[in-house]
mmCIF file of C-alpha atoms in Angstrom:
data_model
loop_
_atom_site.group_PDB
_atom_site.id
_atom_site.type_symbol
_atom_site.label_atom_id
_atom_site.label_comp_id
_atom_site.label_asym_id
_atom_site.label_seq_id
_atom_site.Cartn_x
_atom_site.Cartn_y
_atom_site.Cartn_z
ATOM 1 C CA MET T 1 18.720 12.743 -13.023
ATOM 2 C CA ILE T 2 15.781 10.352 -12.818
ATOM 3 C CA SER T 3 12.559 11.831 -14.236
ATOM 4 C CA GLN T 4 9.188 11.727 -12.487
ATOM 5 C CA ALA T 5 7.826 9.455 -15.235
ATOM 6 C CA THR T 6 10.722 7.058 -14.692
ATOM 7 C CA GLU T 7 10.032 6.952 -10.954
ATOM 8 C CA ASP T 8 6.330 6.324 -11.576
ATOM 9 C CA TYR T 9 7.089 3.354 -13.840
ATOM 10 C CA ILE T 10 9.643 1.859 -11.483
ATOM 11 C CA LYS T 11 7.378 2.262 -8.460
ATOM 12 C CA ILE T 12 4.378 0.617 -10.130
ATOM 13 C CA ILE T 13 6.510 -2.280 -11.384
ATOM 14 C CA TYR T 14 7.881 -2.843 -7.889
ATOM 15 C CA LYS T 15 4.413 -2.765 -6.320
ATOM 16 C CA MET T 16 2.969 -5.123 -8.953
ATOM 17 C CA LYS T 17 5.672 -7.762 -8.704
ATOM 18 C CA GLY T 18 3.978 -9.387 -5.713
ATOM 19 C CA ASN T 19 1.066 -10.353 -7.976
ATOM 20 C CA GLY T 20 3.240 -12.442 -10.301
ATOM 21 C CA THR T 21 4.637 -11.614 -13.728
ATOM 22 C CA VAL T 22 4.535 -7.899 -14.547
ATOM 23 C CA THR T 23 3.438 -7.450 -18.154
ATOM 24 C CA THR T 24 3.282 -4.508 -20.541
ATOM 25 C CA ASN T 25 -0.514 -4.631 -20.511
ATOM 26 C CA SER T 26 -0.744 -4.656 -16.702
ATOM 27 C CA ILE T 27 1.558 -1.628 -16.478
ATOM 28 C CA ALA T 28 -0.448 0.197 -19.166
ATOM 29 C CA LYS T 29 -3.672 -0.435 -17.271
ATOM 30 C CA ALA T 30 -2.205 0.691 -13.944
ATOM 31 C CA LEU T 31 -0.791 3.931 -15.383
ATOM 32 C CA ASN T 32 -3.660 4.549 -17.819
ATOM 33 C CA VAL T 33 -1.371 4.792 -20.861
ATOM 34 C CA THR T 34 -1.070 2.847 -24.105
ATOM 35 C CA SER T 35 0.852 -0.405 -24.388
ATOM 36 C CA ALA T 36 3.043 1.198 -27.049
ATOM 37 C CA SER T 37 4.037 3.966 -24.625
ATOM 38 C CA VAL T 38 4.883 1.368 -21.995
ATOM 39 C CA THR T 39 7.021 -0.630 -24.415
ATOM 40 C CA ASN T 40 9.012 2.459 -25.384
ATOM 41 C CA MET T 41 9.589 3.400 -21.753
ATOM 42 C CA LEU T 42 10.602 -0.123 -20.776
ATOM 43 C CA LYS T 43 13.200 -0.170 -23.510
ATOM 44 C CA ARG T 44 14.664 3.115 -22.214
ATOM 45 C CA LEU T 45 14.698 1.854 -18.641
ATOM 46 C CA ALA T 46 16.400 -1.345 -19.774
ATOM 47 C CA GLU T 47 19.094 0.756 -21.474
ATOM 48 C CA MET T 48 19.537 2.598 -18.165
ATOM 49 C CA ARG T 49 19.940 -0.814 -16.481
ATOM 50 C CA LEU T 50 17.031 -0.165 -14.138
ATOM 51 C CA LEU T 51 15.130 -3.232 -15.294
ATOM 52 C CA LYS T 52 15.298 -6.306 -17.476
ATOM 53 C CA TYR T 53 12.731 -6.479 -20.255
ATOM 54 C CA THR T 54 12.132 -9.132 -22.900
ATOM 55 C CA SER T 55 9.056 -9.019 -25.135
ATOM 56 C CA TYR T 56 6.307 -11.428 -24.005
ATOM 57 C CA LYS T 57 8.344 -12.502 -20.954
ATOM 58 C CA GLY T 58 7.539 -9.776 -18.445
ATOM 59 C CA VAL T 59 9.549 -7.156 -16.616
ATOM 60 C CA LYS T 60 11.921 -7.412 -13.651
ATOM 61 C CA LEU T 61 13.674 -4.577 -11.838
ATOM 62 C CA THR T 62 17.420 -4.676 -11.319
ATOM 63 C CA LYS T 63 18.918 -3.891 -7.913
ATOM 64 C CA ALA T 64 19.396 -0.299 -9.048
ATOM 65 C CA GLY T 65 15.748 -0.134 -10.089
ATOM 66 C CA GLU T 66 14.548 -1.594 -6.787
ATOM 67 C CA LYS T 67 16.624 0.941 -4.866
ATOM 68 C CA ILE T 68 14.899 3.805 -6.667
ATOM 69 C CA ALA T 69 11.463 2.229 -6.173
ATOM 70 C CA LEU T 70 11.994 1.838 -2.427
ATOM 71 C CA GLU T 71 13.224 5.419 -2.102
ATOM 72 C CA VAL T 72 10.103 6.773 -3.834
ATOM 73 C CA ILE T 73 7.852 4.545 -1.719
ATOM 74 C CA ARG T 74 9.649 5.747 1.424
ATOM 75 C CA HIS T 75 9.006 9.357 0.408
ATOM 76 C CA HIS T 76 5.364 8.620 -0.346
ATOM 77 C CA ARG T 77 4.578 6.853 2.911
ATOM 78 C CA LEU T 78 6.440 9.351 5.089
ATOM 79 C CA ILE T 79 4.555 12.187 3.421
ATOM 80 C CA GLU T 80 1.265 10.368 4.008
ATOM 81 C CA LEU T 81 2.062 10.014 7.697
ATOM 82 C CA TYR T 82 3.169 13.642 7.951
ATOM 83 C CA LEU T 83 -0.063 14.823 6.325
ATOM 84 C CA SER T 84 -2.083 12.633 8.670
ATOM 85 C CA GLU T 85 -0.248 13.204 11.953
ATOM 86 C CA ILE T 86 0.855 16.821 11.596
ATOM 87 C CA MET T 87 -1.580 18.423 9.157
ATOM 88 C CA GLY T 88 -4.769 16.613 10.088
ATOM 89 C CA TYR T 89 -5.577 14.965 6.762
ATOM 90 C CA THR T 90 -7.838 11.913 6.933
ATOM 91 C CA TRP T 91 -6.540 8.565 5.689
ATOM 92 C CA ASP T 92 -8.613 8.807 2.501
ATOM 93 C CA GLU T 93 -7.042 12.177 1.579
ATOM 94 C CA VAL T 94 -3.320 11.550 1.987
ATOM 95 C CA HIS T 95 -2.609 9.241 -0.975
ATOM 96 C CA ASP T 96 -3.280 11.698 -3.792
ATOM 97 C CA GLU T 97 -1.389 14.490 -2.033
ATOM 98 C CA ALA T 98 1.597 12.195 -1.456
ATOM 99 C CA GLU T 99 1.532 11.138 -5.129
ATOM 100 C CA ARG T 100 2.081 14.764 -6.104
ATOM 101 C CA LEU T 101 4.784 15.478 -3.518
ATOM 102 C CA GLU T 102 6.837 12.274 -3.445
ATOM 103 C CA HIS T 103 9.040 13.257 -6.407
ATOM 104 C CA HIS T 104 9.937 16.702 -5.124
ATOM 105 C CA ILE T 105 11.236 16.431 -1.552
ATOM 106 C CA SER T 106 14.950 16.404 -0.789
ATOM 107 C CA GLU T 107 16.729 13.768 1.253
ATOM 108 C CA GLN T 108 17.230 16.367 3.988
ATOM 109 C CA PHE T 109 13.494 17.102 4.095
ATOM 110 C CA GLU T 110 12.727 13.380 4.152
ATOM 111 C CA GLU T 111 15.077 12.893 7.115
ATOM 112 C CA LYS T 112 13.518 15.793 9.037
ATOM 113 C CA ILE T 113 10.030 14.324 8.527
ATOM 114 C CA PHE T 114 11.276 10.916 9.648
ATOM 115 C CA ASN T 115 12.801 12.318 12.841
ATOM 116 C CA MET T 116 9.827 14.582 13.575
ATOM 117 C CA LEU T 117 7.469 11.587 13.371
ATOM 118 C CA GLY T 118 9.593 9.496 15.738
ATOM 119 C CA SER T 119 11.246 7.083 13.278
ATOM 120 C CA PRO T 120 7.963 5.466 12.127
ATOM 121 C CA GLU T 121 7.774 2.034 10.536
ATOM 122 C CA PHE T 122 4.250 2.175 9.070
ATOM 123 C CA ASP T 123 2.127 4.728 7.218
ATOM 124 C CA PRO T 124 -1.509 5.744 8.025
ATOM 125 C CA HIS T 125 -2.833 2.686 6.190
ATOM 126 C CA GLY T 126 -0.474 0.258 7.934
ATOM 127 C CA ALA T 127 1.879 -0.126 4.954
ATOM 128 C CA PRO T 128 5.574 -0.544 5.895
ATOM 129 C CA ILE T 129 7.898 2.411 5.350
ATOM 130 C CA PRO T 130 11.193 1.245 3.793
ATOM 131 C CA SER T 131 14.301 2.336 5.667
ATOM 132 C CA LYS T 132 16.976 4.467 3.996
ATOM 133 C CA ASN T 133 18.864 1.224 3.385
ATOM 134 C CA GLY T 134 15.849 -0.381 1.702
ATOM 135 C CA ASP T 135 14.918 -2.671 4.587
ATOM 136 C CA ILE T 136 11.183 -3.231 5.000
ATOM 137 C CA PRO T 137 9.600 -3.700 8.445
ATOM 138 C CA LYS T 138 7.944 -7.094 8.832
ATOM 139 C CA ASN T 139 4.332 -7.485 9.871
ATOM 140 C CA GLU T 140 2.688 -10.908 9.883
ATOM 141 C CA ILE T 141 -0.696 -10.200 8.358
ATOM 142 C CA SER T 142 -3.211 -11.898 6.060
ATOM 143 C CA PRO T 143 -6.318 -10.788 4.157
ATOM 144 C CA LEU T 144 -9.558 -10.648 6.106
ATOM 145 C CA THR T 145 -10.945 -13.056 3.503
ATOM 146 C CA ASP T 146 -8.698 -15.797 4.942
ATOM 147 C CA CYS T 147 -10.400 -15.637 8.345
ATOM 148 C CA ALA T 148 -12.862 -18.217 9.636
ATOM 149 C CA PRO T 149 -15.888 -17.879 11.947
ATOM 150 C CA GLY T 150 -14.756 -17.561 15.559
ATOM 151 C CA ASP T 151 -11.472 -15.821 14.746
ATOM 152 C CA TYR T 152 -10.486 -12.730 16.717
ATOM 153 C CA VAL T 153 -8.316 -10.405 14.659
ATOM 154 C CA ARG T 154 -6.909 -6.881 14.673
ATOM 155 C CA ILE T 155 -6.845 -4.677 11.578
ATOM 156 C CA GLU T 156 -3.202 -3.942 10.741
ATOM 157 C CA ARG T 157 -3.340 -2.644 7.156
ATOM 158 C CA VAL T 158 -5.874 -1.395 4.610
ATOM 159 C CA SER T 159 -5.288 -0.786 0.907
ATOM 160 C CA ASP T 160 -5.153 2.906 0.020
ATOM 161 C CA ALA T 161 -6.198 2.385 -3.604
ATOM 162 C CA ASP T 162 -9.800 3.553 -3.166
ATOM 163 C CA PRO T 163 -10.519 6.710 -1.111
ATOM 164 C CA GLU T 164 -14.263 6.007 -1.175
ATOM 165 C CA MET T 165 -13.685 2.610 0.411
ATOM 166 C CA LEU T 166 -11.511 4.195 3.111
ATOM 167 C CA ARG T 167 -14.256 6.683 3.914
ATOM 168 C CA TYR T 168 -16.773 3.828 4.140
ATOM 169 C CA LEU T 169 -14.543 1.827 6.472
ATOM 170 C CA SER T 170 -14.094 4.864 8.716
ATOM 171 C CA GLU T 171 -17.857 5.297 8.897
ATOM 172 C CA ILE T 172 -18.415 1.729 10.109
ATOM 173 C CA GLY T 173 -15.452 1.693 12.496
ATOM 174 C CA LEU T 174 -13.139 -0.637 10.582
ATOM 175 C CA VAL T 175 -9.910 1.303 11.065
ATOM 176 C CA LEU T 176 -6.346 0.390 12.049
ATOM 177 C CA MET T 177 -5.828 -1.424 15.356
ATOM 178 C CA VAL T 178 -9.536 -2.152 15.823
ATOM 179 C CA GLU T 179 -10.233 -5.705 17.027
ATOM 180 C CA ILE T 180 -13.094 -7.652 15.483
ATOM 181 C CA LYS T 181 -14.635 -11.094 15.788
ATOM 182 C CA ILE T 182 -15.616 -13.116 12.716
ATOM 183 C CA LEU T 183 -19.181 -14.312 13.223
ATOM 184 C CA SER T 184 -19.941 -16.030 9.926
ATOM 185 C CA LYS T 185 -18.627 -16.462 6.395
ATOM 186 C CA GLU T 186 -20.799 -17.196 3.380
ATOM 187 C CA PRO T 187 -19.486 -19.543 0.641
ATOM 188 C CA PHE T 188 -18.590 -18.630 -2.959
ATOM 189 C CA ASN T 189 -16.976 -15.285 -2.089
ATOM 190 C CA GLY T 190 -19.984 -14.294 -0.051
ATOM 191 C CA PRO T 191 -19.807 -11.728 2.746
ATOM 192 C CA LEU T 192 -18.262 -11.992 6.179
ATOM 193 C CA THR T 193 -20.296 -10.931 9.185
ATOM 194 C CA VAL T 194 -18.126 -9.386 11.879
ATOM 195 C CA ASN T 195 -18.654 -7.872 15.297
ATOM 196 C CA VAL T 196 -16.925 -4.528 15.709
ATOM 197 C CA GLY T 197 -17.497 -2.543 18.883
ATOM 198 C CA GLY T 198 -20.643 -4.490 19.680
ATOM 199 C CA THR T 199 -22.196 -3.901 16.254
ATOM 200 C CA GLU T 200 -22.593 -6.536 13.549
ATOM 201 C CA ARG T 201 -21.320 -5.533 10.126
ATOM 202 C CA MET T 202 -21.526 -7.395 6.823
ATOM 203 C CA ILE T 203 -18.303 -7.079 4.813
ATOM 204 C CA TRP T 204 -18.410 -8.178 1.185
ATOM 205 C CA ASP T 205 -15.451 -9.936 -0.432
ATOM 206 C CA GLU T 206 -14.604 -6.932 -2.614
ATOM 207 C CA VAL T 207 -13.921 -4.904 0.534
ATOM 208 C CA ALA T 208 -12.617 -7.683 2.793
ATOM 209 C CA LYS T 209 -9.772 -8.566 0.402
ATOM 210 C CA ASN T 210 -8.373 -5.047 0.922
ATOM 211 C CA ILE T 211 -8.230 -5.398 4.709
ATOM 212 C CA TYR T 212 -5.259 -7.170 6.329
ATOM 213 C CA VAL T 213 -5.357 -8.507 9.853
ATOM 214 C CA ALA T 214 -3.312 -10.252 12.521
ATOM 215 C CA PRO T 215 -4.672 -12.708 15.100
ATOM 216 C CA VAL T 216 -5.321 -11.404 18.592
ATOM 217 C CA LEU T 217 -3.644 -13.545 21.215
ATOM 218 C CA SER T 218 -6.052 -15.267 23.596
ATOM 219 C CA ASN T 219 -4.887 -13.285 26.632
ATOM 220 C CA ASP T 220 -5.293 -9.995 24.740
ATOM 221 C CA LYS T 221 -8.831 -10.584 23.448
ATOM 222 C CA VAL T 222 -11.478 -8.034 24.128
ATOM 223 C CA GLU T 223 -14.914 -9.567 23.867
ATOM 224 C CA ALA T 224 -16.991 -7.743 21.240
#
């Protein structure tokens, strides 16, 4: 049996790997535990052949470790969508609930949720839901910070790390599938000014880097 703590470690390592080398200190910070605790856990997980760990050289999941990570992430994102679509939770409420439930649902329950929701590919924040086989739906997106003045884009994904930010974005209309036009972009990580629904909004870099967009094709543009 894989413990909840083991799943938490494996999931965070998987999610952090896209940012480069995963270190003991970065894991400790993400899980709010001591570096010594992380080191001890990594050694146990290495003995279980769920990851490869060498002091001062970072951490890498094995195929077995990645399989577990993707299964937990699948549970989490399906639960988020279920809470949103069926139970009426807002997108800033679902993450913490899913964190508590993701370790405790059976494969049968997971499959029933999946079928009830119509075989979804993305969660309420636009994050891809891994398939049972570990395949991840593709979505060509980039951070809002990469956009230039004059670009028309559609919001496809928003980070779920900060509920307060999600509430703020809902208040100003920056939610999934909304189309916006980039009006201006200040230098040195300054704010973007965008037009959303006919209203100009200033989006600072700290928020914009958590919003992911796709270009709107010329024949699909809706003038803001």
